[in-house]
C-alpha cells in the first residue's frame, strides 16, 4: 500500500510530508526531488522507480503530489487516490497553490490522517469529511451527533447524511458533453466520440430515492413502442456511475436508481461513437508558395438547426516556427497572429446553425536551412453549443421520498444541455 | 497569512529557536501552545530535527482540543522511534483515549498507537486494541482492523500470540461493509507475508460474504475486496461464472481502479469457463467498452490502463481487435501515453485495419518528440513484417521518410528495412541504392550495423560494396562491438562472393579483429573465419552464406508464463512495469508467483495423459567439454538480462518445502488427480502423481508431462535441472525447472542446443530474470523453433543441451517425444494420400503391434487427433476398422499410417509408410504412448 505522501512546490521544496510505512525513509523525499523534479529531461512516465522505491506523481499547476511505495500496490488506485486528494483539498480551501497549502498545512495533515490509514484509502467523500474535520475550532458534539458522523463515514450511504431539509425541493441536471474529432484534410472522419457527463445538483429533503431515465437505445428497444414520442434513441458505448448508483440494478435492468449526495455530484459519465452530430466542419487549404511563403485558407461550416446559436468559437491555425509575418483577412469575428503561441487565433462570438465563414492568411517565412520539416500540427477548434452532440435526451428523473410528505410533482426540475469541443482537430 | 513564515527555509533549528519553542510549548495560554506545536510540525515537515522538544510536545497531549491532540500525535509518530523511553509517557493517554466516550477519539487513539513503532509500547497497546476490535461503533472497528496490520508489521509474533488474527477473520462477517473491507485489506496484507498460512481461507461462503459487501462499501473498499477475490480459485466453471456475473456490474464504476480490479478478476476466472459457453462470449464483449472508457481518464490513469491493455491484448487479442481507432494518438497526449498507444496499435494491426494504421503512423513520423518518431518509424517496419499485404506500402512509406533526410528517421528506417529484407528475401532489394546514399549520415551503432549487414548480404548486387565497407574500416577501433562484428562478417561475405578484388580487404579486417582487438568475441569470430577460409573455402561458404532463419512476426511479446503472472496482477505496479513483483519488491512479499487457473472442464486424464508417454530413457550427461557445444556457447550468446533491479540480499527464504506447499495450492492439475470423479480405478494416475509431486512442482493441466531429472545437482555443481516438453498452440515448449541446491546465488543463465535431428533450437534466450538463490526453484518455459542446424542423432529424438550459468557450463542430453514435432496442418487430402501411399516404395513400410489397447476406433482417432495425428478416412472390412492417417513433421516429412482395429481384439496393427523410414520407430512410440493413456 501507499508508504508515504509528499507535496512539493515547483522548486522541489517539501510542503507536506506524511510517511505511513516504516520502509519509507526520509531519503525518499530527496530521491524524488533529485530524480524527477530536478531531472534534466522531461519526465517520461508518471510512475518512477528509484532504488526499488516506486513514486507516483501528479501535478496540479506547479504543485507536485507524490505517493511512494515499496510494495506491489494497486497503481490505478494510487492515482485515483491522488486525484481524490486534490478534489478534497480543493473542496476545503480552493485552488491548489503553494500559498494555500502552506496556510492549510495543519488541515492537510488532519485530512491525510483521516483518508489514508496505513496507506489504505478510507472514506474520502467531502460531504462526510466536512461533518467532522472542521477548522473552526472544536465544537463539542453530542452523542447523537457523534454516532451520526461515524455511521455516515462507515455506512452504506457514506455520501449523504440524514435529516437534510429544504423548504423548496429543487434539482438541476446538466448534460455536459465534449465532442472529440480527428478529421483528415480531405474531410474524412478518422475518429470521433462524445464523452459526456450528467451533473446533478440536488436540493432535496430527507433520503430521496431517485430514478433517472434517458433515451438509451437498449432501454427504448426493450420497452418497444412504449416510449415512442418521436424521441430518437442513442447507442451508448459505455457508461460509468457515481458510487451512489446501484450498479447491480443497472447491470440487470439497465435502470439508474440512487440516493444522491446533497448538492453537486457527477451522476454519470458516458461515451458514444455512433451518429454523432459534428457541430462544425473545418475545411483547410494550405499552399506552400516557394520556400518563404504559405497561403492558408480555412472555411468553417456550422452544422445544426439554424435556430440555435453556437458561442465562444475559436479556431487555432498553427504556423511554422520560422514565421516572420502574417496577414489575415476574415469575414466574421476577429483573427490575430500570436507569435508566442505559433498560431493564428480566430475568434467568433456567436454563429447560428447552417452558416459558413472563412479566413485566409498569408504567412511569410524566414528562410532556414533546417532539415527538419515543420510537423504541421492540426487545426483545432473550440466552441460551445446548446445541445448534446450525442443526441442524448433526459426522459425523466423521478424522486420518491417515502418518509417525508413531498411527491415527485412538488420537485422543481431543470435540465440543460451544453455541448463543448473536446479535442476537435482537423489535420492540414 | 501568518503561517507562511513557518516555512522560511533554514538548514537546522538554531539553539535559540529551540529554546524559544520550548518556552512557547510550556506556556499557559492554549492558543500559544497550539501555535507552537504548529511551528514544530512545520519544521518537521521541511526536515529539521526537532526531536529535542519531545517531552515538551508530549506534555501538550493531555488536552480536550482535538486539533491540538492530532498535531501532537503526528509529532509522536515521527519521533517515538528515536525516543523510545520518552514515548512511554504517551501510553497512558492512549489507553485512556481508547475508552473515551467519543468514538472519533477512540478511533484516533487506536489509529495513532499502531504507528508508534516501539517494542516496549506495543505490548501495552494490545488490550486497548482488543477492546476496539469489538467496539460497538463501526468507525472504531474499521480503524482497529487496520491497526492489526500495523501491529503485525512491527511484531508479527505478538499479533499471532494475542489471537488478533482470529478476531480479524471474524470481522469479515461484520455487519458494516467498511469494516469488512478494511479487514479484508489487513488480512490480505498479512497473508502476503505468510504465503502458506491460508489466513484468508477463501471458500464459497466467505466469497459470498465478500460479494455482498462489494455492493455496499466505498470505492476503496471495493478495490480491496476485488483484489482479494482475484486470489481465489473457484472450484469449477459454475462457481467461476456466478462470481463473474456478480463482479461484472463493477465495470461501470466511475473509479478506474475498481474497473481494472474487476477486469483482473474476470480475466482470471474466465480461464476456467468453457469457450463454447454463451456466457463466455458475452463476457468477452462486456470487457471492451470499459477498457476503452479508461482512455478518457486523466493521463496518469490512461498510462496505467494502457500498460494493462498491452497485457490484455497479448493474452486475449479478440477483446479489443475492433477498437483500433481509440488508440490513435492525439496531438496533446503526454509522451508516455503516446508511446504506449503506439505499442498497442502495432499489436492490433491486422490486414483489416492496416491502411488506417499506416496512414496514422506516417503522420506520427513527422512529429517532434524524437523517441516517439523513432518508435513510429519502427512500427511501420513491424507492420510490413506482420501484414504481408501491406509490405509494399510500408516500404514505400519508409523510403519517403528516408527522403526527409531527418537523421534519426533515416537511421531508424534503415534498421527496420534490414528486417524487412530478411522477412521477404529477393523482393525489395531495389531500394538498396537509396539506402546507400545515406551511408554518411548514419552515426548510431544499430543503424550502422544494419547498413553494413545489408551491404554484406547483397554484396553481389552493389557494385562498390568493397568501397563502402572499406570506408567503415578506417575507424574500426572506434566502432562499437556490434558494428565491428557486423563489419567482420560482411567483409567475409563480400570476399566469398567476389574473391578476386577483395583479398586485401579481408586480410585487413581479419588482422584488425584478431591482432589489434581486445574484445574476445571479436577475436574468436575473426579466428574462426580465418581458419575456415584458409582450410576449406567451400565449407566457409556454406557456413557464412547459409540460409538465415525467418524472423518472427511479433516482437516484444511477453514470455507466456510471465504474461500469465502479470494478468493476475492487473492494475498493480507489476502490470505497469511488466515485471513480476519479485523483481521490485523486497523481502518475502510478492515472491509467490501467481498463476491463472486452468480450464476446469478439461477431461481429467489429459493432465496425466502424457505421463506415461514420456520417454523412459535415463538422461545421460555429456562428459566432455571439448565438443562443438562449448564453442557454440562462446558465440553470440545473448548476455544475461541485467536490466532488472539488483538481487535482493535478504529475505528470500524459500525452502523446498515452502515452494511445494505454496505451489500445490495453485495446482489445478493436482486437484484432478485427487478428485474422486477423475481417477477411475485401474488408471495409472495416482502413483505417478505422488511420485512427481514429491519431486517437484508440475504446472498447468494442458498437456502437462512428467518431469525427468535431466541434470542431477551432484553433476552440475548444485544446479539441478528437470523438465519436460510440450506443444501448445503450435509452439514447442521446453519446460525447465531449475533448482539451486548449492550455497551460492546463481545468475547469468543461458542455454544452447547441439545440432540435432530436427533442428530444434531455443527461440529466445532463457528467461531467468532474477538470480536463483540457494534452495530456490524457478520454472522456465523455453519456446523452441525448428529452424536450427540439423544433424542426425542416435536415437533420432536425442537432444544435447548445454546450460551455462555464472559458475560453469553444464551438458546433458535428453529425449523428446517426437509428437512435439507433429504440426497442426498435417491433414493430407484424400487423393494426395492415396497417391503418396502408392508412391512410397514398399521397402519403406514398417509394421508394429500395439498391445492391450481398449479403445474403439473412433475414440482412438479423436485421441490421436489431439496430438496432430489426423484420420483421413475410415473403412470397415469384415468387422475390422481400418483408419488411414497422416502426420506431418515440422521439417516437412510426411508419415502415412494405416491402423487396423479389430472389434474385441485389444491388439492393434499399425503400418507406417514414410520417405524417411528412420522416423517410423519414433512415431510408433508416440502412437503407443497416446493410445495407452
mmCIF file of N, CA, C and O in Angstrom, chain A residues 12-39:
data_model
loop_
_atom_site.group_PDB
_atom_site.id
_atom_site.type_symbol
_atom_site.label_atom_id
_atom_site.label_comp_id
_atom_site.label_asym_id
_atom_site.label_seq_id
_atom_site.Cartn_x
_atom_site.Cartn_y
_atom_site.Cartn_z
ATOM 1 N N UNK A 12 10.780 22.119 -5.707
ATOM 2 C CA UNK A 12 11.137 20.830 -5.113
ATOM 3 C C UNK A 12 11.234 20.892 -3.606
ATOM 4 O O UNK A 12 11.716 19.956 -2.970
ATOM 5 N N UNK A 13 10.790 22.018 -3.011
ATOM 6 C CA UNK A 13 10.788 22.083 -1.544
ATOM 7 C C UNK A 13 9.562 21.342 -1.015
ATOM 8 O O UNK A 13 8.477 21.466 -1.569
ATOM 9 N N UNK A 14 9.758 20.614 0.066
ATOM 10 C CA UNK A 14 8.647 19.818 0.606
ATOM 11 C C UNK A 14 7.696 20.730 1.362
ATOM 12 O O UNK A 14 8.097 21.503 2.218
ATOM 13 N N UNK A 15 6.423 20.624 1.050
ATOM 14 C CA UNK A 15 5.414 21.386 1.780
ATOM 15 C C UNK A 15 4.697 20.475 2.768
ATOM 16 O O UNK A 15 4.364 20.880 3.866
ATOM 17 N N UNK A 16 4.468 19.245 2.356
ATOM 18 C CA UNK A 16 3.786 18.272 3.206
ATOM 19 C C UNK A 16 4.524 16.957 3.069
ATOM 20 O O UNK A 16 4.871 16.548 1.956
ATOM 21 N N UNK A 17 4.776 16.326 4.165
ATOM 22 C CA UNK A 17 5.405 15.011 4.085
ATOM 23 C C UNK A 17 4.781 14.122 5.153
ATOM 24 O O UNK A 17 4.859 14.404 6.333
ATOM 25 N N UNK A 18 4.101 13.078 4.706
ATOM 26 C CA UNK A 18 3.448 12.183 5.660
ATOM 27 C C UNK A 18 3.865 10.768 5.292
ATOM 28 O O UNK A 18 3.609 10.307 4.166
ATOM 29 N N UNK A 19 4.556 10.127 6.218
ATOM 30 C CA UNK A 19 5.038 8.766 5.969
ATOM 31 C C UNK A 19 4.158 7.785 6.736
ATOM 32 O O UNK A 19 3.907 7.972 7.918
ATOM 33 N N UNK A 20 3.661 6.754 6.035
ATOM 34 C CA UNK A 20 2.754 5.796 6.668
ATOM 35 C C UNK A 20 3.435 4.489 7.001
ATOM 36 O O UNK A 20 2.938 3.700 7.769
ATOM 37 N N UNK A 21 4.523 4.230 6.296
ATOM 38 C CA UNK A 21 5.128 2.910 6.431
ATOM 39 C C UNK A 21 6.589 3.036 6.782
ATOM 40 O O UNK A 21 7.289 3.943 6.323
ATOM 41 N N UNK A 22 7.040 2.045 7.540
ATOM 42 C CA UNK A 22 8.396 2.065 8.051
ATOM 43 C C UNK A 22 9.436 1.892 6.954
ATOM 44 O O UNK A 22 10.583 2.271 7.120
ATOM 45 N N UNK A 23 9.033 1.290 5.835
ATOM 46 C CA UNK A 23 10.046 1.034 4.796
ATOM 47 C C UNK A 23 10.366 2.283 3.972
ATOM 48 O O UNK A 23 11.225 2.247 3.101
ATOM 49 N N UNK A 24 9.650 3.370 4.228
ATOM 50 C CA UNK A 24 9.938 4.612 3.511
ATOM 51 C C UNK A 24 10.745 5.533 4.417
ATOM 52 O O UNK A 24 10.285 5.937 5.486
ATOM 53 N N UNK A 25 11.941 5.832 3.988
ATOM 54 C CA UNK A 25 12.797 6.685 4.810
ATOM 55 C C UNK A 25 12.726 8.136 4.374
ATOM 56 O O UNK A 25 12.102 8.477 3.379
ATOM 57 N N UNK A 26 13.378 8.957 5.132
ATOM 58 C CA UNK A 26 13.404 10.389 4.832
ATOM 59 C C UNK A 26 14.071 10.631 3.474
ATOM 60 O O UNK A 26 13.759 11.580 2.775
ATOM 61 N N UNK A 27 15.014 9.764 3.109
ATOM 62 C CA UNK A 27 15.739 9.979 1.851
ATOM 63 C C UNK A 27 14.828 9.850 0.621
ATOM 64 O O UNK A 27 15.160 10.322 -0.450
ATOM 65 N N UNK A 28 13.659 9.212 0.817
ATOM 66 C CA UNK A 28 12.732 9.098 -0.316
ATOM 67 C C UNK A 28 12.298 10.482 -0.796
ATOM 68 O O UNK A 28 12.138 10.716 -1.990
ATOM 69 N N UNK A 29 12.114 11.397 0.154
ATOM 70 C CA UNK A 29 11.710 12.756 -0.190
ATOM 71 C C UNK A 29 12.729 13.370 -1.149
ATOM 72 O O UNK A 29 12.371 13.972 -2.160
ATOM 73 N N UNK A 30 13.988 13.182 -0.820
ATOM 74 C CA UNK A 30 15.038 13.779 -1.651
ATOM 75 C C UNK A 30 15.185 13.052 -2.972
ATOM 76 O O UNK A 30 15.422 13.657 -4.002
ATOM 77 N N UNK A 31 15.029 11.726 -2.934
ATOM 78 C CA UNK A 31 15.188 10.942 -4.158
ATOM 79 C C UNK A 31 14.231 11.428 -5.237
ATOM 80 O O UNK A 31 14.608 11.575 -6.402
ATOM 81 N N UNK A 32 13.001 11.697 -4.851
ATOM 82 C CA UNK A 32 12.025 12.149 -5.849
ATOM 83 C C UNK A 32 12.402 13.533 -6.363
ATOM 84 O O UNK A 32 12.339 13.793 -7.563
ATOM 85 N N UNK A 33 12.810 14.404 -5.458
ATOM 86 C CA UNK A 33 13.186 15.747 -5.885
ATOM 87 C C UNK A 33 14.313 15.687 -6.908
ATOM 88 O O UNK A 33 14.246 16.271 -7.969
ATOM 89 N N UNK A 34 15.348 14.953 -6.562
ATOM 90 C CA UNK A 34 16.536 14.912 -7.417
ATOM 91 C C UNK A 34 16.236 14.237 -8.754
ATOM 92 O O UNK A 34 16.590 14.738 -9.808
ATOM 93 N N UNK A 35 15.535 13.109 -8.687
ATOM 94 C CA UNK A 35 15.365 12.308 -9.906
ATOM 95 C C UNK A 35 14.197 12.706 -10.783
ATOM 96 O O UNK A 35 14.171 12.372 -11.951
ATOM 97 N N UNK A 36 13.219 13.368 -10.212
ATOM 98 C CA UNK A 36 12.059 13.720 -11.027
ATOM 99 C C UNK A 36 11.897 15.231 -11.172
ATOM 100 O O UNK A 36 11.931 15.770 -12.266
ATOM 101 N N UNK A 37 11.762 15.926 -10.035
ATOM 102 C CA UNK A 37 11.502 17.373 -10.147
ATOM 103 C C UNK A 37 12.697 18.091 -10.758
ATOM 104 O O UNK A 37 12.553 18.925 -11.629
ATOM 105 N N UNK A 38 13.878 17.738 -10.314
ATOM 106 C CA UNK A 38 15.067 18.415 -10.835
ATOM 107 C C UNK A 38 15.693 17.689 -12.017
ATOM 108 O O UNK A 38 16.794 18.032 -12.435
ATOM 109 N N UNK A 39 15.002 16.697 -12.530
ATOM 110 C CA UNK A 39 15.593 15.923 -13.623
ATOM 111 C C UNK A 39 15.801 16.817 -14.839
ATOM 112 O O UNK A 39 15.000 17.705 -15.108
#
